[in-house]
Short mmCIF file of C-alpha atoms and ligand atoms in Angstrom, two decimals:
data_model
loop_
_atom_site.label_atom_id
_atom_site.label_comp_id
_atom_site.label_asym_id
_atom_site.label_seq_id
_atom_site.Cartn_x
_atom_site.Cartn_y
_atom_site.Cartn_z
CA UNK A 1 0.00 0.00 0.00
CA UNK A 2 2.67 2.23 1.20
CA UNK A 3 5.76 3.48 -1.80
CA UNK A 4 6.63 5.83 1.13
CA UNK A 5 9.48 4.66 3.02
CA UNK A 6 9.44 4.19 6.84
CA UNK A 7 11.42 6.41 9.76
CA UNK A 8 13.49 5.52 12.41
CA UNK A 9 12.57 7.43 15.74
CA UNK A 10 15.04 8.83 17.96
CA UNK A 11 14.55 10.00 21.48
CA UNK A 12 16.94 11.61 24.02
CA UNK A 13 16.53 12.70 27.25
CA UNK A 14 12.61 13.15 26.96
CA UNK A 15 11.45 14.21 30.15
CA UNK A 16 7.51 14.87 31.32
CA UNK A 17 6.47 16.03 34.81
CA UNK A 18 2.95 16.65 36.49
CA UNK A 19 3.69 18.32 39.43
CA UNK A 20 7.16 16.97 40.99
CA UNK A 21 6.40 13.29 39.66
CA UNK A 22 8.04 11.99 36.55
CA UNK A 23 5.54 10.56 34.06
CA UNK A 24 9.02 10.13 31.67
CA UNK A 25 12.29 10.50 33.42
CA UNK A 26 15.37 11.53 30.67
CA UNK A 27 13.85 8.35 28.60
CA UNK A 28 16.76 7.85 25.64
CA UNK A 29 15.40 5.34 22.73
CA UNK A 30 16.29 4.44 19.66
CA UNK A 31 13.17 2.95 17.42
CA UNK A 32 14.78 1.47 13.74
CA UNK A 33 12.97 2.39 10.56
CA UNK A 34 10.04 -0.13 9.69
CA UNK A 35 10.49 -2.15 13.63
CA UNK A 36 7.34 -2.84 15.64
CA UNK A 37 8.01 -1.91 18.90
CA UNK A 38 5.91 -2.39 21.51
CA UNK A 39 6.22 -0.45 25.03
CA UNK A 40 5.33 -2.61 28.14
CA UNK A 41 4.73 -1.68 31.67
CA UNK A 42 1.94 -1.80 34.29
CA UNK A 43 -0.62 0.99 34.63
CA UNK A 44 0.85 4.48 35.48
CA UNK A 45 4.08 3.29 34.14
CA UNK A 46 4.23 6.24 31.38
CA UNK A 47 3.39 4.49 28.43
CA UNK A 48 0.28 6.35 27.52
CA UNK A 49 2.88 9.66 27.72
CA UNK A 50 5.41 7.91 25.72
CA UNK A 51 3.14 7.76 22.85
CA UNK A 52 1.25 10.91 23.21
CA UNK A 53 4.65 12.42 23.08
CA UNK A 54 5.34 10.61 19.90
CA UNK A 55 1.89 11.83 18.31
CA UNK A 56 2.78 15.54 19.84
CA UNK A 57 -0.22 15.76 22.29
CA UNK A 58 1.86 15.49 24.94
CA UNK A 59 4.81 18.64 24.96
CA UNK A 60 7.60 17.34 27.06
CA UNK A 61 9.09 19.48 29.10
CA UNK A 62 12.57 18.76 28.01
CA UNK A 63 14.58 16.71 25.17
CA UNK A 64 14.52 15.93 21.97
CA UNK A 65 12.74 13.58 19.11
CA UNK A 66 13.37 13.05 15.75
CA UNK A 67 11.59 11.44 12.73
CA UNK A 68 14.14 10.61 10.56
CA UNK A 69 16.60 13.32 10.93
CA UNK A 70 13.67 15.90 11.78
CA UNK A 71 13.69 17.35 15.15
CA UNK A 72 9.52 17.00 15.49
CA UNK A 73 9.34 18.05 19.31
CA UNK A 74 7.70 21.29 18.21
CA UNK A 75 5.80 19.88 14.99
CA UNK A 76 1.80 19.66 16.14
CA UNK A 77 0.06 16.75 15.23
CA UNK A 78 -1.29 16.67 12.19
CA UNK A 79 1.63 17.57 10.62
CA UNK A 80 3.28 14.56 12.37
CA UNK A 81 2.63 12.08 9.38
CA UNK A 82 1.49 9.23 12.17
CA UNK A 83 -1.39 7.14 12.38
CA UNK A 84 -3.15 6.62 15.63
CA UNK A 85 -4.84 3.77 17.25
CA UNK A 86 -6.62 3.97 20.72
CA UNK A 87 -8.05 1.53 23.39
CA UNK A 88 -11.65 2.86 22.46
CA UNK A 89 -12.31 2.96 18.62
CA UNK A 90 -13.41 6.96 18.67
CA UNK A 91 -15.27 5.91 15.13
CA UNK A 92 -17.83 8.40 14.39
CA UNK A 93 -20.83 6.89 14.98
CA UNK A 94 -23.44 8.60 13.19
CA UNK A 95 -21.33 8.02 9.94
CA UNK A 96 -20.50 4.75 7.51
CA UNK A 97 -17.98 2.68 8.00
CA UNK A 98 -16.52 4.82 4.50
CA UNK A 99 -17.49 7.83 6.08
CA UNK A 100 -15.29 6.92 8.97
CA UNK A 101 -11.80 6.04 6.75
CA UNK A 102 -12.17 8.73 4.83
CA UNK A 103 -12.31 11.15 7.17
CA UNK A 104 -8.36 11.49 7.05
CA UNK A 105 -8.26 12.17 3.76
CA UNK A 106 -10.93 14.83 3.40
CA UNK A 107 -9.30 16.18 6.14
CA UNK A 108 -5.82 16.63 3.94
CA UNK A 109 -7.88 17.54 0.80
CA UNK A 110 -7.73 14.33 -1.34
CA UNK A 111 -9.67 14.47 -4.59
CA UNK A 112 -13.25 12.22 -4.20
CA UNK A 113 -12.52 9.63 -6.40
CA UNK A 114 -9.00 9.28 -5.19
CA UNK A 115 -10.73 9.09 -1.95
CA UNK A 116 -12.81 6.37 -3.08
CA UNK A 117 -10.56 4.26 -4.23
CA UNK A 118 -8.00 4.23 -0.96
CA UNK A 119 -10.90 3.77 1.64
CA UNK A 120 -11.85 0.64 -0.77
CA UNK A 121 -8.04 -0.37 -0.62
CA UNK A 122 -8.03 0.54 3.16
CA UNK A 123 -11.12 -2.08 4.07
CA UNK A 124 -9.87 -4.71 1.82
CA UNK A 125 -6.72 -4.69 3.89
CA UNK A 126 -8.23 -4.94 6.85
CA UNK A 127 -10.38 -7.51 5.85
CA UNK A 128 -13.40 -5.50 5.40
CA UNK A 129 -14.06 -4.69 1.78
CA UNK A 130 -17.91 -4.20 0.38
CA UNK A 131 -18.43 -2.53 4.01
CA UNK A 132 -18.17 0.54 3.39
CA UNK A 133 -21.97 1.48 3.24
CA UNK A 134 -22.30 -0.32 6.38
CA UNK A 135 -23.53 2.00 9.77
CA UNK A 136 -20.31 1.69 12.73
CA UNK A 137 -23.67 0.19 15.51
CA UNK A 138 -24.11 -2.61 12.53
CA UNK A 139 -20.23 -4.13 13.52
CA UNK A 140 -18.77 -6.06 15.88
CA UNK A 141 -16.21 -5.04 18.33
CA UNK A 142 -13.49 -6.63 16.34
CA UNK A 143 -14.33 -4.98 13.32
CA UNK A 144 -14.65 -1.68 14.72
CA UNK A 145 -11.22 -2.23 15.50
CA UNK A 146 -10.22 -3.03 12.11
CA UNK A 147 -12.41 -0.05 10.97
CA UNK A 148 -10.08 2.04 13.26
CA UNK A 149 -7.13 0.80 11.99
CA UNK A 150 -7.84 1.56 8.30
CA UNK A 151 -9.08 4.68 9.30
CA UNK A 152 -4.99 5.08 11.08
CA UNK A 153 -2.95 3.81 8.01
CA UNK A 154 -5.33 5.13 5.06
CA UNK A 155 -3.30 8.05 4.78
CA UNK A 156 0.07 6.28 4.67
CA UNK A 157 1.59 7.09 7.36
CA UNK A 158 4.92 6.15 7.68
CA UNK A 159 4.87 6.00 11.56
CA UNK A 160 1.53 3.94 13.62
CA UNK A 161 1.26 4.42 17.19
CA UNK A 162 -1.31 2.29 18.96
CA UNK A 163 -2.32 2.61 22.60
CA UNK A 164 -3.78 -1.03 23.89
CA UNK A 165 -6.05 -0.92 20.91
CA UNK A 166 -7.01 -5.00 21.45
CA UNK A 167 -7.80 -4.73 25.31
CA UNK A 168 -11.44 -4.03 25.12
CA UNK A 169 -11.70 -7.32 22.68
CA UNK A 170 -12.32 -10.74 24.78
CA UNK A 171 -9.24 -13.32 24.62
CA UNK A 172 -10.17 -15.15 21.57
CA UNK A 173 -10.65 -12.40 19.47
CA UNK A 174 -7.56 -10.61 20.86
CA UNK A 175 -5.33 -13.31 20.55
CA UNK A 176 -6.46 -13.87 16.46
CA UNK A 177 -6.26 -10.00 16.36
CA UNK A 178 -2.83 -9.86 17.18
CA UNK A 179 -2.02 -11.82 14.83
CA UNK A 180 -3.48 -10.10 12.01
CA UNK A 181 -2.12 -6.26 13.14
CA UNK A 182 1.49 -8.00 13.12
CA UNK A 183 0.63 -9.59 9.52
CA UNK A 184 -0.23 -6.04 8.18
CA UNK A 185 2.56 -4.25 9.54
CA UNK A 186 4.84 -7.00 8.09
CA UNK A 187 2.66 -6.13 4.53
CA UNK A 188 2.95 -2.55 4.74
CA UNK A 189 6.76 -2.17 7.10
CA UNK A 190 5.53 1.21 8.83
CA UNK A 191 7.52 1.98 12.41
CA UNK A 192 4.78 0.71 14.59
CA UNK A 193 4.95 1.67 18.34
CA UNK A 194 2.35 -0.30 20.30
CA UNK A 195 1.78 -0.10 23.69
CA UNK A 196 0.08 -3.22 26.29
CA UNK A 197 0.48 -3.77 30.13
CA UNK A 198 -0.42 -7.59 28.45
CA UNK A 199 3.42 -9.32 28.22
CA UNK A 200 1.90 -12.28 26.40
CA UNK A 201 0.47 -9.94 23.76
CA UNK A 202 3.88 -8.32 23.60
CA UNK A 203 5.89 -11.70 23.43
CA UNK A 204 3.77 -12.40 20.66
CA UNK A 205 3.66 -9.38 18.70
CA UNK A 206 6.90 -7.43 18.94
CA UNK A 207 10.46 -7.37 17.28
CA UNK A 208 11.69 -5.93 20.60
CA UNK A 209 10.41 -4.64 23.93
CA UNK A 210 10.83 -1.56 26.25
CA UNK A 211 9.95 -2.26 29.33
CA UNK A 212 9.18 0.55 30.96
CA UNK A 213 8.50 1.19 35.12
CA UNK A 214 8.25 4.15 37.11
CA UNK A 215 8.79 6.37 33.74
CA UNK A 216 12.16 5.24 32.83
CA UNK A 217 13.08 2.35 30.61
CA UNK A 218 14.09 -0.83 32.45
CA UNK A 219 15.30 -2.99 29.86
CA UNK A 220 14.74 -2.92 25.98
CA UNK A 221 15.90 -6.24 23.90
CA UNK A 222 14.14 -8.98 22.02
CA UNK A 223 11.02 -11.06 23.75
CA UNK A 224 13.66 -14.04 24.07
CA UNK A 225 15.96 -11.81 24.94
CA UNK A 226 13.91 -10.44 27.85
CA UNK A 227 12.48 -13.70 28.98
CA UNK A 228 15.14 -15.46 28.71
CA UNK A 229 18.14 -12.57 30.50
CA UNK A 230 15.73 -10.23 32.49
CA UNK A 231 17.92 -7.61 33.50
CA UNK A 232 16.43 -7.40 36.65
CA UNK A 233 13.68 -8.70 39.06
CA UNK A 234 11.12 -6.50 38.36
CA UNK A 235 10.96 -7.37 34.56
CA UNK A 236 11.61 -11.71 35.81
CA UNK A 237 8.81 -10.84 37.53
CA UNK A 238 6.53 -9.05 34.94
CA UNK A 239 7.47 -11.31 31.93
CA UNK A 240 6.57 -14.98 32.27
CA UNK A 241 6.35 -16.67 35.65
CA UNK A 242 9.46 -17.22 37.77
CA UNK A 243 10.24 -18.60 41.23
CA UNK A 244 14.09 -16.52 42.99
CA UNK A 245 16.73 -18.87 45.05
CA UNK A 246 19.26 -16.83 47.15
CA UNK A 247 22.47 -18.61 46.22
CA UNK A 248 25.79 -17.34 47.04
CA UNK A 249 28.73 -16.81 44.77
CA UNK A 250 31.76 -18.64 45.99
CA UNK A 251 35.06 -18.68 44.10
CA UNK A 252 33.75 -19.01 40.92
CA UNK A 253 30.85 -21.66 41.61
CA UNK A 254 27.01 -21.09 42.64
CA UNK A 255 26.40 -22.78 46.56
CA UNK A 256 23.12 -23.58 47.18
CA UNK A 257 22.19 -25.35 50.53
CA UNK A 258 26.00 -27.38 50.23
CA UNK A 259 25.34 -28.06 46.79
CA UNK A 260 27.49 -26.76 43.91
CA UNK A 261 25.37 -25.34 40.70
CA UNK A 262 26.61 -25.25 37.03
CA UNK A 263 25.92 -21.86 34.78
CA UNK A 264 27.15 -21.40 31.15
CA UNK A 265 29.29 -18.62 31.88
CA UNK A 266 31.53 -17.71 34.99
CA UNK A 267 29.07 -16.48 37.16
CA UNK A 268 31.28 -12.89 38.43
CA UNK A 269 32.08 -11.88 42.24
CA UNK A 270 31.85 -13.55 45.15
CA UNK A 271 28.87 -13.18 47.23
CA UNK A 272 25.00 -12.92 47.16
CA UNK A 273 22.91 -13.32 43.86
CA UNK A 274 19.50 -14.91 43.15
CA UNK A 275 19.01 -17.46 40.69
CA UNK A 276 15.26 -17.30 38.47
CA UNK A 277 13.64 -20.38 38.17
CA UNK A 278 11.30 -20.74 35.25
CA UNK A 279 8.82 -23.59 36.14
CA UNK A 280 8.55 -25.23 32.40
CA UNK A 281 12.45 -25.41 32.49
CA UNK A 282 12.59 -27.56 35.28
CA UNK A 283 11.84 -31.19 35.32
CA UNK A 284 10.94 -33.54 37.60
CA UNK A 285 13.33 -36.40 37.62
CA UNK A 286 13.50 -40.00 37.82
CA UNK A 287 16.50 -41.89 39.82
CA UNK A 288 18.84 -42.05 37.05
CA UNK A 289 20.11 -40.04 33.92
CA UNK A 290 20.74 -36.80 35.36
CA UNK A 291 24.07 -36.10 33.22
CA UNK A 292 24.07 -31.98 31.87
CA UNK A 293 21.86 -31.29 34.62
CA UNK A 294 21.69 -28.94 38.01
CA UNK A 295 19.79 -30.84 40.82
CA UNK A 296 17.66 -29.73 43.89
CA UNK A 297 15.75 -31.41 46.27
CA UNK A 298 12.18 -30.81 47.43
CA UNK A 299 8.97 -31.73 48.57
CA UNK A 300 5.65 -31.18 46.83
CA UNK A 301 3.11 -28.95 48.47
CA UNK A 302 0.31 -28.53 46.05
CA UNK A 303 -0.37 -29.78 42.51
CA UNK A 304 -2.69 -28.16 40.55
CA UNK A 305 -4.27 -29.31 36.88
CA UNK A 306 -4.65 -26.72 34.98
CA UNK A 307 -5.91 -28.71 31.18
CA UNK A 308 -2.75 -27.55 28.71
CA UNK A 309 -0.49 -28.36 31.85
CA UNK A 310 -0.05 -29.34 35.15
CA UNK A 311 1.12 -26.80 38.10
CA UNK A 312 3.84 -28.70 41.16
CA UNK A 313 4.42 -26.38 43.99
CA UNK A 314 7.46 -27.69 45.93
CA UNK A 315 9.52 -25.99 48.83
CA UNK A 316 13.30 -26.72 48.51
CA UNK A 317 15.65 -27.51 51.38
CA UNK A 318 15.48 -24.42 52.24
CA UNK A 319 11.81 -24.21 52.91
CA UNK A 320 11.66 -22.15 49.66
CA UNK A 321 8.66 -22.40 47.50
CA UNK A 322 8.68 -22.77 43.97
CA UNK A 323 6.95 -23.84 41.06
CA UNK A 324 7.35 -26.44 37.90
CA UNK A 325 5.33 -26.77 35.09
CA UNK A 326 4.77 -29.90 32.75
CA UNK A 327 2.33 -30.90 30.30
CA UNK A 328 -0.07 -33.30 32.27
CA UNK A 329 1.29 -36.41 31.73
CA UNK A 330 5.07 -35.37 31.21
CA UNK A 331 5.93 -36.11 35.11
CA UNK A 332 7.90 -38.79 35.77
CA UNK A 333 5.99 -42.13 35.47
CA UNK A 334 3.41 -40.82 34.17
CA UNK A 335 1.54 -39.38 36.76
CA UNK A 336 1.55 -36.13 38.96
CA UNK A 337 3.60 -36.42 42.48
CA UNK A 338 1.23 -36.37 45.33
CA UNK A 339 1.48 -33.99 48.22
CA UNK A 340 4.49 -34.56 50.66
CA UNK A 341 6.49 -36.49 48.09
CA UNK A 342 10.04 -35.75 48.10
CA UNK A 343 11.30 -34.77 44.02
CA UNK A 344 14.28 -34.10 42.89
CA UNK A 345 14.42 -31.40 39.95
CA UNK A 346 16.65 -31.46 37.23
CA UNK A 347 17.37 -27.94 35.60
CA UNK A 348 19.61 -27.96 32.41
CA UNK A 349 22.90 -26.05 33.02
CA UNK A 350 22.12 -23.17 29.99
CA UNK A 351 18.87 -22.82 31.75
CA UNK A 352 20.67 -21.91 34.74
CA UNK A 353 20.38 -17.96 34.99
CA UNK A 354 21.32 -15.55 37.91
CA UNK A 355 20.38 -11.96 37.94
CA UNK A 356 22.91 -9.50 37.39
CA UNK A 357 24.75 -8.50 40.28
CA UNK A 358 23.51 -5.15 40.83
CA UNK A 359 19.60 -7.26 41.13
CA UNK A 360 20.54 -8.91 44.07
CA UNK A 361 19.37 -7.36 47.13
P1 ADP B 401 0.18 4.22 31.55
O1 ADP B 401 -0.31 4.54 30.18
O2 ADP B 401 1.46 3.41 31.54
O3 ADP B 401 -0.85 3.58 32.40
P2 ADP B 401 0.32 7.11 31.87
O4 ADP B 401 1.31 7.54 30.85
O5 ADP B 401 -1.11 7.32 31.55
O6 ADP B 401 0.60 5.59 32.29
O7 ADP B 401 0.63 7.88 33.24
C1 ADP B 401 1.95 7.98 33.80
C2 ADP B 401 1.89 8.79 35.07
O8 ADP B 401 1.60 10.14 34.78
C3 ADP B 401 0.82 8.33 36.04
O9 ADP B 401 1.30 8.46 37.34
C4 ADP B 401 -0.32 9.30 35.77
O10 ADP B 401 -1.10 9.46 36.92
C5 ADP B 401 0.43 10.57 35.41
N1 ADP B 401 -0.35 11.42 34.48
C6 ADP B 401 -0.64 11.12 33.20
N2 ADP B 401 -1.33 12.11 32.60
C7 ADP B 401 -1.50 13.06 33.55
C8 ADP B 401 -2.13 14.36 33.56
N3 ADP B 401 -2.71 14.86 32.48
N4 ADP B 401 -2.08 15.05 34.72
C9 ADP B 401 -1.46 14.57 35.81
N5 ADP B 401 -0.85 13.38 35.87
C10 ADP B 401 -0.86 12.62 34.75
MG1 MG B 402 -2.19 4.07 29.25
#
């Protein structure tokens, strides 16, 4: 659809305050030219101000952003060249579904039958062509999404921001919507910034991830990259499930409980770290064939079913409590270990991550 090419989108510094609270505190990012980027964090975390910064309702009160090579942090708006998605369609709903993706375009002056024809091309990619006559109250929630999000890219933009625009769907249509906004921006290759508080939604959607807390950026890398070398608890915590072991650092080898672990790399300084636990990494093992592994003791304290898996809680030597996950079925012999059953769990040695020093405490 697009013959105009995407922009990369540079930000340094950007800082917002209401009152003596940071909404974005000195946030530096780098976005690359055609990425989709999605910005994660729990409510109040800034992403809403991120973006509104991005689209230029939002003047911050100090730094700089660039489209391209264009300093935009005085452009307004309209003259942004970006295409907006929001939470709550805003469609006009006394108009057509036509009415409502053209709007853009009368809006910049585009001849009628050049208007025509890219509101037809707009619906068709959204999966709603011969629509177009049809009144907004005649859709479904899912297609007044869609609706929205021709009504975003029929101009061309060659930057889409979009703020939670699935979270008012229910799971099944979210989950196949997903799907379909990362299939279009893969047709069309616009910078896409998307924002969720949902980290499945983001594992599934994004090239990479800032995660963002507190208005400042935590971590930004790849969804493997963050689930799989969180920098830091918080984002262990907020990405995936995770159980933390306090192991100490001594001489170059992890001690837990008298027990020596094995990581992939020298695991730095002596001392204190914590070591993250995913529960479908670990496995619950028989007696014998524990070569490559890391070992720990415990005893189950709940088991849960749970259909697509099954859910052990077990508390280690230590009395700590943590969790493993396995298809139903997958445990050893076949069957789920009962309450009070002493396990041993087998954890593969590259699985065997501890948070950077500095996560610690
Ligand atoms: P998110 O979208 O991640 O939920 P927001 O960007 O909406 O977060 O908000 C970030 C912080 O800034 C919150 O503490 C919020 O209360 C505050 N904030 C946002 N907009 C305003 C405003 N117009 N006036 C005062 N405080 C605001
Ligand atoms: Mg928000």
């Amino acid at each position: 659809m697009s013959n105009k090419s995407s922009l990369p989108i540079t930000l340094r510094q950007v800082t917002k305050r209401y009152g003596s609270a940071y909404a974005l505190d000195h946030i530096d990012l780098d976005i690359r030219s055609g990425e989709f980027l999605t910005l994660l964090g729990p409510s109040g975390s800034g992403k809403t101000t991120l973006l509104t910064v991005l689209a230029g309702f939002t003047r911050p009160d100090s730094g700089s952003l660039k489209f391209g090579d264009t300093e935009v942090i005085c452009t307004p708006p309209q003259k942004r060249d970006v295409g907006m998605v929001f939470q709550n369609y805003a469609l006009f709903p006394h108009m057509t579904v036509a009415g409502n993706v053209a709007f853009p375009l009368k809006l910049r002056g585009v001849s009628a039958n050049e208007v025509a024809r890219r509101v037809e091309h707009a619906l068709e990619m959204v999966r709603l062509g011969g629509y177009g006559e049809r009144g907004v109250h005649q859709l479904s929630g899912g297609q007044c999404q869609r609706v929205a999000l021709a009504r975003a890219m029929v101009f061309e933009p060659r930057i889409m921001l979009m703020d939670e625009p699935l979270s008012a769907l229910d799971k099944q249509l979210r989950e196949h919507m997903q799907i379909e906004l990362r299939q279009l921006h893969d047709k069309l290759g616009m910078t896409t910034v998307y924002v969720t508080h949902d980290q499945r939604e983001a594992l599934t959607m994004s090239d990479r991830i800032a995660v963002i807390n507190g208005g400042r950026i935590v971590q930004l890398d790849t969804p493997r990259g963050l689930y799989d070398r969180p920098a830091n608890r918080f984002v262990a915590e907020f990405i995936g499930e995770s159980s933390f072991v306090p192991v100490t650092i001594q001489e170059g080898a992890v001690r837990f409980d008298g027990a020596a672990l094995m990581t992939p790399a020298h695991p730095g300084r002596d001392g204190p770290r914590l070591l993250m636990l995913r529960p479908e990494r670990l496995k619950i093992l028989g007696n014998s064939g524990n070569a490559g592994l890391n070992t720990l003791n415990a005893k189950v304290v709940s088991t849960v079913y749970q259909g697509d898996s099954s859910l052990v809680q077990a508390a280690l030597t230590d009395g700590k409590l943590i969790s493993v996950r396995g298809a139903p079925g997958s445990h050893v012999g076949n069957a789920c270990p009962r309450v009070g059953d002493n396990i041993t769990l087998g954890l593969s040695v590259e699985d065997t991550f501890l948070l950077p020093e500095e996560a610690a405490q």
